[in-house]
Amino acid sequence: MTWLLALLLGTALAQPRSGALDMSRELQALQADDSANPGMLWVQEGEALWQRPEGRAAKACADCHGAAPASMRGVAARYPAWDTASGAPLDLAGRIQSCRSQHQQAPPLARESEPLLALSAYVGLQSRGLPVTPPEDPRLAPARARGEALFRERRGQLNLSCAQCHEERAGLRLGGSLVPQGHANGYPQYRAEWQALGSLQRRLRNCMVGVRSVAPAYGAADYVEIELFLAQRGAGLPVEAPAVRP
Amino acid sequence: MPAGPWQGAWLALLLLLLAPAAWAGGDAARGRAIVISRQKGLCLLCHSGPFPEERFQGSLAPSLAGAGRRLGAAELRARITDSQALNPDSIMPSYGRASGLRHVAPAWRDKPILTEAEIEDVVAFLLTLTDD
């Protein structure tokens, strides 16, 4: 009996729900229409950058990876992934940064810079519709566990955890905003609030600042750890990059 | 009044009788401004209430309508000052507490969300919310 209840509860919780499903019709239509989705402007820019030789190696992404629609299909769906060179997990933007410094030998692209967002959006688009599929790599487990701990830890002057909003109160309203389950399947994304494309890290910083908490600097390991956990709890959701959100 | 062991008790009773007058120290109009403010009280992020002009009220908490009928001044003060002392799982911030918090941003560090005087204003206002 208890077991049955646990099973039923387990399946209910195991059903992740994309934030897109709870947006207004207008925003849903904007996300679905490539000729109207503002994120596609960054995708176009990313496609141009993919072809452009850069750095002392004078190589373009395309010189190593060929056509992105074939070689980058499914990549965003499985990030963050383990990086053997640095012995740490990397998110997609971190991977692009490391290709740029190691293989192109070009000056670094800052987090949240337009070219890095554009390349992330272009690579992200190649996984659109594919299910989020976090790798079962055991080397990722400790970082993912730290991410879950961060997700459950109360923080800031308002003393709230991510889980208290996104697990226990998803679907309710925080002021005028519907609290989504807080999945990471649509990044980088165009937020009406930002009037721009932004990364998952930017979104996480917004939530942290909202509870009057310290937000670690862009690129901090904390964000990659949280993203690892978010990918696991959102496994199976379709990749929506570049998504649109309020 | 005869001096003796009863004197303390009389004093306590006297203080208790006078206490409601002291509680009336808050200013209900200032309290209302704090409650509806999105920067100061933040109450409407989670609560709704009888504020027809305020769009975007939250649904994470019970309505504040009737709070002043359901709860007395002491209960309201305790709730606002340290909700998590009443219920450790409460998501309502402990407005009068500045310790035991983690990763607080520098601008807010070691400060309670509301001062004692501001909490008195909010209590005075909530006591006027007697209709459902």
CSV table of C-alpha atoms in Angstrom, one decimal:
chain,number,residue,atom,x,y,z
A,1,MET,CA,0.0,0.0,0.0
A,2,THR,CA,2.7,2.5,1.1
A,3,TRP,CA,4.8,1.2,-1.7
A,4,LEU,CA,2.0,1.8,-4.3
A,5,LEU,CA,1.6,5.3,-3.0
A,6,ALA,CA,5.3,5.9,-3.2
A,7,LEU,CA,5.3,4.6,-6.8
A,8,LEU,CA,2.4,6.8,-7.8
A,9,LEU,CA,4.0,9.8,-6.1
A,10,GLY,CA,7.3,9.0,-7.8
A,11,THR,CA,5.7,8.9,-11.3
A,12,ALA,CA,3.9,12.2,-10.6
A,13,LEU,CA,7.2,13.9,-9.6
A,14,ALA,CA,9.0,12.2,-12.5
A,15,GLN,CA,6.9,14.1,-15.0
A,16,PRO,CA,8.9,17.2,-15.8
A,17,ARG,CA,6.9,20.1,-17.3
A,18,SER,CA,8.6,22.7,-19.5
A,19,GLY,CA,8.1,26.3,-18.6
A,20,ALA,CA,6.9,26.9,-22.2
A,21,LEU,CA,3.6,25.1,-21.5
A,22,ASP,CA,2.5,27.7,-18.9
A,23,MET,CA,3.3,30.8,-21.0
A,24,SER,CA,0.7,32.9,-22.8
A,25,ARG,CA,-0.4,31.8,-26.2
A,26,GLU,CA,1.4,34.8,-27.7
A,27,LEU,CA,4.8,33.8,-26.2
A,28,GLN,CA,4.3,30.2,-27.2
A,29,ALA,CA,3.6,31.3,-30.8
A,30,LEU,CA,6.7,33.5,-30.7
A,31,GLN,CA,8.9,30.6,-29.6
A,32,ALA,CA,7.4,28.3,-32.2
A,33,ASP,CA,7.8,30.6,-35.2
A,34,ASP,CA,11.4,30.9,-36.4
A,35,SER,CA,10.7,34.0,-38.4
A,36,ALA,CA,9.4,35.7,-35.3
A,37,ASN,CA,11.5,34.2,-32.5
A,38,PRO,CA,13.9,37.0,-31.5
A,39,GLY,CA,16.5,34.3,-30.5
A,40,MET,CA,16.9,33.4,-34.1
A,41,LEU,CA,18.8,36.7,-34.6
A,42,TRP,CA,21.5,35.3,-32.4
A,43,VAL,CA,21.4,32.0,-34.1
A,44,GLN,CA,22.1,33.7,-37.5
A,45,GLU,CA,25.0,35.5,-35.9
A,46,GLY,CA,26.2,32.2,-34.5
A,47,GLU,CA,26.0,30.5,-37.9
A,48,ALA,CA,28.3,33.2,-39.3
A,49,LEU,CA,30.8,32.8,-36.4
A,50,TRP,CA,30.8,29.0,-36.9
A,51,GLN,CA,32.3,29.6,-40.4
A,52,ARG,CA,34.7,32.4,-39.5
A,53,PRO,CA,38.4,31.5,-38.9
A,54,GLU,CA,39.7,32.9,-35.6
A,55,GLY,CA,42.8,33.1,-33.6
A,56,ARG,CA,46.4,32.2,-34.2
A,57,ALA,CA,45.3,28.8,-35.6
A,58,ALA,CA,43.2,30.7,-38.1
A,59,LYS,CA,40.6,27.9,-37.9
A,60,ALA,CA,36.8,28.1,-37.9
A,61,CYS,CA,34.6,25.8,-35.8
A,62,ALA,CA,33.6,24.4,-39.1
A,63,ASP,CA,37.2,23.4,-40.0
A,64,CYS,CA,37.2,20.9,-37.2
A,65,HIS,CA,33.5,20.0,-36.9
A,66,GLY,CA,32.1,20.4,-40.4
A,67,ALA,CA,28.4,21.2,-40.8
A,68,ALA,CA,26.8,21.9,-37.5
A,69,PRO,CA,23.4,20.4,-38.3
A,70,ALA,CA,25.1,17.0,-38.5
A,71,SER,CA,28.0,17.2,-36.1
A,72,MET,CA,26.3,19.2,-33.3
A,73,ARG,CA,23.0,17.3,-33.3
A,74,GLY,CA,22.3,16.1,-29.8
A,75,VAL,CA,25.3,17.9,-28.2
A,76,ALA,CA,23.4,20.5,-26.2
A,77,ALA,CA,21.0,17.8,-25.0
A,78,ARG,CA,23.8,16.0,-23.1
A,79,TYR,CA,25.7,19.0,-21.6
A,80,PRO,CA,27.1,19.6,-19.0
A,81,ALA,CA,29.6,16.9,-19.7
A,82,TRP,CA,32.9,15.7,-18.3
A,83,ASP,CA,36.0,17.4,-19.6
A,84,THR,CA,39.1,15.2,-19.3
A,85,ALA,CA,41.6,18.0,-20.0
A,86,SER,CA,40.5,20.1,-17.0
A,87,GLY,CA,39.2,17.2,-14.9
A,88,ALA,CA,35.9,19.0,-14.3
A,89,PRO,CA,32.4,19.2,-15.8
A,90,LEU,CA,31.9,21.8,-18.5
A,91,ASP,CA,28.7,23.4,-19.6
A,92,LEU,CA,28.2,24.1,-23.3
A,93,ALA,CA,29.4,27.7,-23.2
A,94,GLY,CA,32.5,26.5,-21.3
A,95,ARG,CA,33.1,23.9,-24.0
A,96,ILE,CA,32.9,26.6,-26.7
A,97,GLN,CA,35.3,28.8,-24.6
A,98,SER,CA,37.8,25.9,-24.3
A,99,CYS,CA,37.7,25.1,-28.0
A,100,ARG,CA,38.3,28.7,-28.7
A,101,SER,CA,41.4,29.0,-26.5
A,102,GLN,CA,42.8,25.5,-27.2
A,103,HIS,CA,42.0,24.8,-30.8
A,104,GLN,CA,41.6,28.3,-32.3
A,105,GLN,CA,44.1,29.9,-30.0
A,106,ALA,CA,42.0,33.0,-29.9
A,107,PRO,CA,41.4,35.5,-27.1
A,108,PRO,CA,38.7,34.3,-24.7
A,109,LEU,CA,35.0,35.2,-25.2
A,110,ALA,CA,33.6,36.5,-22.0
A,111,ARG,CA,30.5,34.8,-20.5
A,112,GLU,CA,27.4,36.5,-21.6
A,113,SER,CA,29.2,38.2,-24.5
A,114,GLU,CA,27.2,38.4,-27.7
A,115,PRO,CA,29.4,36.1,-29.7
A,116,LEU,CA,29.4,33.4,-27.0
A,117,LEU,CA,25.6,33.6,-26.7
A,118,ALA,CA,25.3,33.5,-30.5
A,119,LEU,CA,27.5,30.4,-30.8
A,120,SER,CA,25.7,28.7,-27.9
A,121,ALA,CA,22.3,29.5,-29.5
A,122,TYR,CA,23.5,28.1,-32.9
A,123,VAL,CA,24.8,24.9,-31.3
A,124,GLY,CA,21.8,24.6,-29.0
A,125,LEU,CA,19.4,24.9,-32.0
A,126,GLN,CA,20.9,21.7,-33.5
A,127,SER,CA,19.4,19.7,-30.6
A,128,ARG,CA,16.0,21.3,-30.8
A,129,GLY,CA,13.3,18.7,-30.1
A,130,LEU,CA,15.7,16.1,-28.8
A,131,PRO,CA,15.2,14.9,-25.3
A,132,VAL,CA,17.5,16.2,-22.5
A,133,THR,CA,19.8,13.3,-22.0
A,134,PRO,CA,22.3,13.8,-19.1
A,135,PRO,CA,25.3,11.4,-19.5
A,136,GLU,CA,25.5,8.5,-17.1
A,137,ASP,CA,29.2,9.3,-16.6
A,138,PRO,CA,30.0,8.4,-12.9
A,139,ARG,CA,32.7,11.2,-12.8
A,140,LEU,CA,29.8,13.7,-13.0
A,141,ALA,CA,28.1,12.3,-9.9
A,142,PRO,CA,29.9,14.3,-7.2
A,143,ALA,CA,29.3,17.6,-8.9
A,144,ARG,CA,25.7,16.7,-9.6
A,145,ALA,CA,25.2,15.9,-5.9
A,146,ARG,CA,26.7,19.3,-5.0
A,147,GLY,CA,24.3,20.9,-7.4
A,148,GLU,CA,21.3,19.2,-5.7
A,149,ALA,CA,22.6,20.4,-2.3
A,150,LEU,CA,22.7,23.9,-3.7
A,151,PHE,CA,19.2,23.5,-5.1
A,152,ARG,CA,17.9,22.5,-1.6
A,153,GLU,CA,19.8,24.9,0.5
A,154,ARG,CA,18.0,28.0,1.8
A,155,ARG,CA,19.8,31.2,0.9
A,156,GLY,CA,19.8,34.9,1.0
A,157,GLN,CA,18.0,37.4,3.3
A,158,LEU,CA,14.7,35.9,2.2
A,159,ASN,CA,16.0,32.5,3.2
A,160,LEU,CA,14.4,30.5,0.3
A,161,SER,CA,15.8,27.5,-1.6
A,162,CYS,CA,15.3,26.8,-5.3
A,163,ALA,CA,13.4,23.6,-4.3
A,164,GLN,CA,10.9,25.6,-2.1
A,165,CYS,CA,9.8,27.5,-5.2
A,166,HIS,CA,10.4,25.1,-8.1
A,167,GLU,CA,9.7,21.8,-6.5
A,168,GLU,CA,7.1,22.5,-3.9
A,169,ARG,CA,5.3,25.5,-5.3
A,170,ALA,CA,5.5,25.3,-9.1
A,171,GLY,CA,2.3,26.4,-10.8
A,172,LEU,CA,1.6,29.0,-8.1
A,173,ARG,CA,2.1,32.7,-8.5
A,174,LEU,CA,5.0,34.8,-7.1
A,175,GLY,CA,3.6,38.2,-7.5
A,176,GLY,CA,2.6,38.3,-11.2
A,177,SER,CA,4.9,35.5,-12.3
A,178,LEU,CA,3.9,31.9,-12.5
A,179,VAL,CA,6.5,29.8,-10.8
A,180,PRO,CA,7.8,27.3,-13.3
A,181,GLN,CA,9.3,23.9,-12.4
A,182,GLY,CA,12.6,25.6,-13.2
A,183,HIS,CA,14.0,23.5,-16.0
A,184,ALA,CA,17.1,24.3,-18.1
A,185,ASN,CA,15.9,22.9,-21.5
A,186,GLY,CA,15.5,26.3,-23.3
A,187,TYR,CA,18.9,28.0,-23.0
A,188,PRO,CA,20.2,30.4,-24.2
A,189,GLN,CA,16.8,32.0,-24.2
A,190,TYR,CA,15.1,35.3,-25.1
A,191,ARG,CA,13.4,36.8,-22.1
A,192,ALA,CA,11.0,39.6,-22.6
A,193,GLU,CA,12.2,40.9,-19.2
A,194,TRP,CA,15.8,41.1,-20.5
A,195,GLN,CA,14.9,42.2,-24.1
A,196,ALA,CA,17.8,40.0,-25.0
A,197,LEU,CA,19.1,36.6,-25.3
A,198,GLY,CA,20.7,35.3,-22.0
A,199,SER,CA,22.3,32.2,-20.6
A,200,LEU,CA,21.0,29.8,-17.9
A,201,GLN,CA,23.6,31.4,-15.6
A,202,ARG,CA,22.0,34.7,-16.1
A,203,ARG,CA,18.6,33.2,-15.1
A,204,LEU,CA,20.1,31.5,-12.0
A,205,ARG,CA,21.7,34.8,-11.0
A,206,ASN,CA,18.3,36.5,-11.3
A,207,CYS,CA,16.7,33.9,-9.0
A,208,MET,CA,19.6,34.2,-6.5
A,209,VAL,CA,19.5,38.0,-6.5
A,210,GLY,CA,15.7,37.8,-6.1
A,211,VAL,CA,16.1,36.1,-2.7
A,212,ARG,CA,18.8,38.7,-1.8
A,213,SER,CA,21.6,36.2,-2.0
A,214,VAL,CA,25.1,36.4,-3.2
A,215,ALA,CA,25.3,35.3,-6.8
A,216,PRO,CA,28.7,33.7,-7.7
A,217,ALA,CA,30.5,35.2,-10.7
A,218,TYR,CA,29.7,34.0,-14.2
A,219,GLY,CA,31.4,30.8,-15.0
A,220,ALA,CA,31.6,29.7,-11.3
A,221,ALA,CA,31.5,25.9,-10.7
A,222,ASP,CA,28.3,26.3,-8.7
A,223,TYR,CA,26.3,27.1,-11.8
A,224,VAL,CA,27.6,24.1,-13.7
A,225,GLU,CA,26.8,21.9,-10.7
A,226,ILE,CA,23.3,23.2,-10.5
A,227,GLU,CA,22.9,22.8,-14.2
A,228,LEU,CA,24.0,19.1,-13.9
A,229,PHE,CA,21.2,18.6,-11.4
A,230,LEU,CA,18.7,20.5,-13.4
A,231,ALA,CA,19.5,18.4,-16.5
A,232,GLN,CA,18.9,15.2,-14.5
A,233,ARG,CA,15.5,16.3,-13.0
A,234,GLY,CA,14.5,17.6,-16.5
A,235,ALA,CA,15.7,14.5,-18.4
A,236,GLY,CA,13.4,13.7,-21.3
A,237,LEU,CA,12.2,17.3,-21.8
A,238,PRO,CA,12.7,18.5,-25.4
A,239,VAL,CA,15.5,21.0,-26.0
A,240,GLU,CA,13.9,24.3,-26.8
A,241,ALA,CA,16.9,26.5,-27.5
A,242,PRO,CA,16.5,29.3,-28.2
A,243,ALA,CA,13.4,29.4,-26.1
A,244,VAL,CA,11.3,32.5,-25.3
A,245,ARG,CA,10.1,33.3,-21.8
A,246,PRO,CA,8.3,36.2,-20.1
B,1,MET,CA,-1.2,48.7,47.8
B,2,PRO,CA,0.4,46.6,50.5
B,3,ALA,CA,4.1,45.8,49.9
B,4,GLY,CA,4.9,42.2,49.8
B,5,PRO,CA,5.2,39.1,47.6
B,6,TRP,CA,2.1,40.2,45.6
B,7,GLN,CA,3.6,43.4,44.5
B,8,GLY,CA,5.4,41.9,41.5
B,9,ALA,CA,2.3,40.1,40.4
B,10,TRP,CA,0.2,43.3,40.5
B,11,LEU,CA,2.9,45.1,38.5
B,12,ALA,CA,2.8,42.4,35.9
B,13,LEU,CA,-0.9,42.5,35.7
B,14,LEU,CA,-0.8,46.3,35.4
B,15,LEU,CA,1.7,46.0,32.6
B,16,LEU,CA,-0.4,43.4,30.8
B,17,LEU,CA,-3.4,45.7,31.0
B,18,LEU,CA,-1.5,48.6,29.6
B,19,ALA,CA,0.3,46.6,27.0
B,20,PRO,CA,-2.4,46.9,24.3
B,21,ALA,CA,-2.0,50.7,24.5
B,22,ALA,CA,1.7,50.3,23.9
B,23,TRP,CA,1.0,48.0,20.9
B,24,ALA,CA,-1.0,50.8,19.2
B,25,GLY,CA,2.4,52.5,18.6
B,26,GLY,CA,2.4,51.4,15.0
B,27,ASP,CA,1.1,53.6,12.2
B,28,ALA,CA,-1.4,51.7,10.0
B,29,ALA,CA,-1.0,54.0,7.0
B,30,ARG,CA,2.8,53.5,6.9
B,31,GLY,CA,2.2,49.8,7.5
B,32,ARG,CA,-0.1,49.6,4.5
B,33,ALA,CA,2.6,51.2,2.3
B,34,ILE,CA,5.1,48.6,3.5
B,35,VAL,CA,2.8,45.7,2.9
B,36,ILE,CA,2.1,46.7,-0.7
B,37,SER,CA,5.6,47.7,-1.6
B,38,ARG,CA,7.5,45.3,-3.9
B,39,GLN,CA,10.9,46.6,-2.5
B,40,LYS,CA,10.2,46.8,1.2
B,41,GLY,CA,7.6,44.4,2.6
B,42,LEU,CA,7.4,42.1,-0.4
B,43,CYS,CA,4.2,40.6,1.1
B,44,LEU,CA,2.3,40.6,-2.1
B,45,LEU,CA,4.9,38.5,-3.8
B,46,CYS,CA,3.4,35.6,-1.8
B,47,HIS,CA,0.1,36.9,-0.3
B,48,SER,CA,-3.0,38.4,-1.8
B,49,GLY,CA,-5.3,40.7,0.1
B,50,PRO,CA,-7.9,43.5,0.0
B,51,PHE,CA,-5.8,45.7,-2.3
B,52,PRO,CA,-8.0,46.1,-5.5
B,53,GLU,CA,-5.5,48.6,-7.0
B,54,GLU,CA,-2.6,46.2,-6.7
B,55,ARG,CA,-2.1,44.0,-9.8
B,56,PHE,CA,0.1,40.9,-9.5
B,57,GLN,CA,-0.6,39.5,-6.1
B,58,GLY,CA,0.9,36.1,-5.2
B,59,SER,CA,-0.7,32.8,-4.5
B,60,LEU,CA,2.0,31.2,-2.4
B,61,ALA,CA,0.3,32.1,0.9
B,62,PRO,CA,-3.1,32.6,2.5
B,63,SER,CA,-4.9,35.9,1.8
B,64,LEU,CA,-4.2,38.7,4.3
B,65,ALA,CA,-7.9,39.6,4.3
B,66,GLY,CA,-9.3,39.0,7.8
B,67,ALA,CA,-5.9,38.6,9.3
B,68,GLY,CA,-6.7,41.2,12.0
B,69,ARG,CA,-9.8,39.3,13.0
B,70,ARG,CA,-8.1,35.8,13.1
B,71,LEU,CA,-5.0,37.0,14.9
B,72,GLY,CA,-4.2,39.4,17.7
B,73,ALA,CA,-1.3,41.9,17.8
B,74,ALA,CA,1.1,39.6,19.6
B,75,GLU,CA,0.4,36.7,17.2
B,76,LEU,CA,0.8,39.0,14.2
B,77,ARG,CA,4.1,40.4,15.6
B,78,ALA,CA,5.5,37.0,16.2
B,79,ARG,CA,4.5,35.8,12.8
B,80,ILE,CA,6.2,38.7,11.0
B,81,THR,CA,9.2,38.9,13.2
B,82,ASP,CA,10.1,35.2,13.0
B,83,SER,CA,7.7,33.0,11.0
B,84,GLN,CA,10.3,30.2,10.9
B,85,ALA,CA,10.4,30.1,14.7
B,86,LEU,CA,6.7,29.1,14.6
B,87,ASN,CA,7.2,26.7,11.7
B,88,PRO,CA,10.7,25.8,10.6
B,89,ASP,CA,9.5,24.8,7.2
B,90,SER,CA,7.7,28.1,6.6
B,91,ILE,CA,8.7,29.9,3.4
B,92,MET,CA,7.7,33.2,4.9
B,93,PRO,CA,10.9,35.2,5.6
B,94,SER,CA,11.6,36.0,9.3
B,95,TYR,CA,11.4,39.8,8.9
B,96,GLY,CA,12.9,40.7,12.2
B,97,ARG,CA,15.8,38.2,12.2
B,98,ALA,CA,19.3,38.9,10.7
B,99,SER,CA,21.2,35.9,11.9
B,100,GLY,CA,21.3,32.2,10.9
B,101,LEU,CA,21.1,33.1,7.2
B,102,ARG,CA,23.4,31.9,4.4
B,103,HIS,CA,24.9,33.6,1.4
B,104,VAL,CA,23.2,36.9,2.0
B,105,ALA,CA,24.2,39.6,-0.5
B,106,PRO,CA,26.5,42.3,1.0
B,107,ALA,CA,23.8,45.0,0.7
B,108,TRP,CA,21.5,43.1,3.0
B,109,ARG,CA,24.0,41.4,5.3
B,110,ASP,CA,23.4,41.5,9.1
B,111,LYS,CA,20.2,43.5,8.6
B,112,PRO,CA,16.7,42.3,9.3
B,113,ILE,CA,14.3,42.9,6.4
B,114,LEU,CA,12.2,45.3,8.5
B,115,THR,CA,13.1,47.2,11.6
B,116,GLU,CA,11.1,46.8,14.8
B,117,ALA,CA,9.3,50.1,14.2
B,118,GLU,CA,8.4,49.0,10.7
B,119,ILE,CA,7.0,45.7,12.0
B,120,GLU,CA,4.9,47.6,14.4
B,121,ASP,CA,3.5,49.7,11.5
B,122,VAL,CA,2.7,46.5,9.6
B,123,VAL,CA,1.0,45.0,12.7
B,124,ALA,CA,-1.1,48.1,13.2
B,125,PHE,CA,-2.2,47.9,9.5
B,126,LEU,CA,-3.0,44.1,9.6
B,127,LEU,CA,-5.2,44.7,12.7
B,128,THR,CA,-7.4,46.9,10.5
B,129,LEU,CA,-8.0,43.9,8.1
B,130,THR,CA,-11.0,42.5,9.9
B,131,ASP,CA,-13.2,41.7,6.9
B,132,ASP,CA,-12.9,38.6,4.8
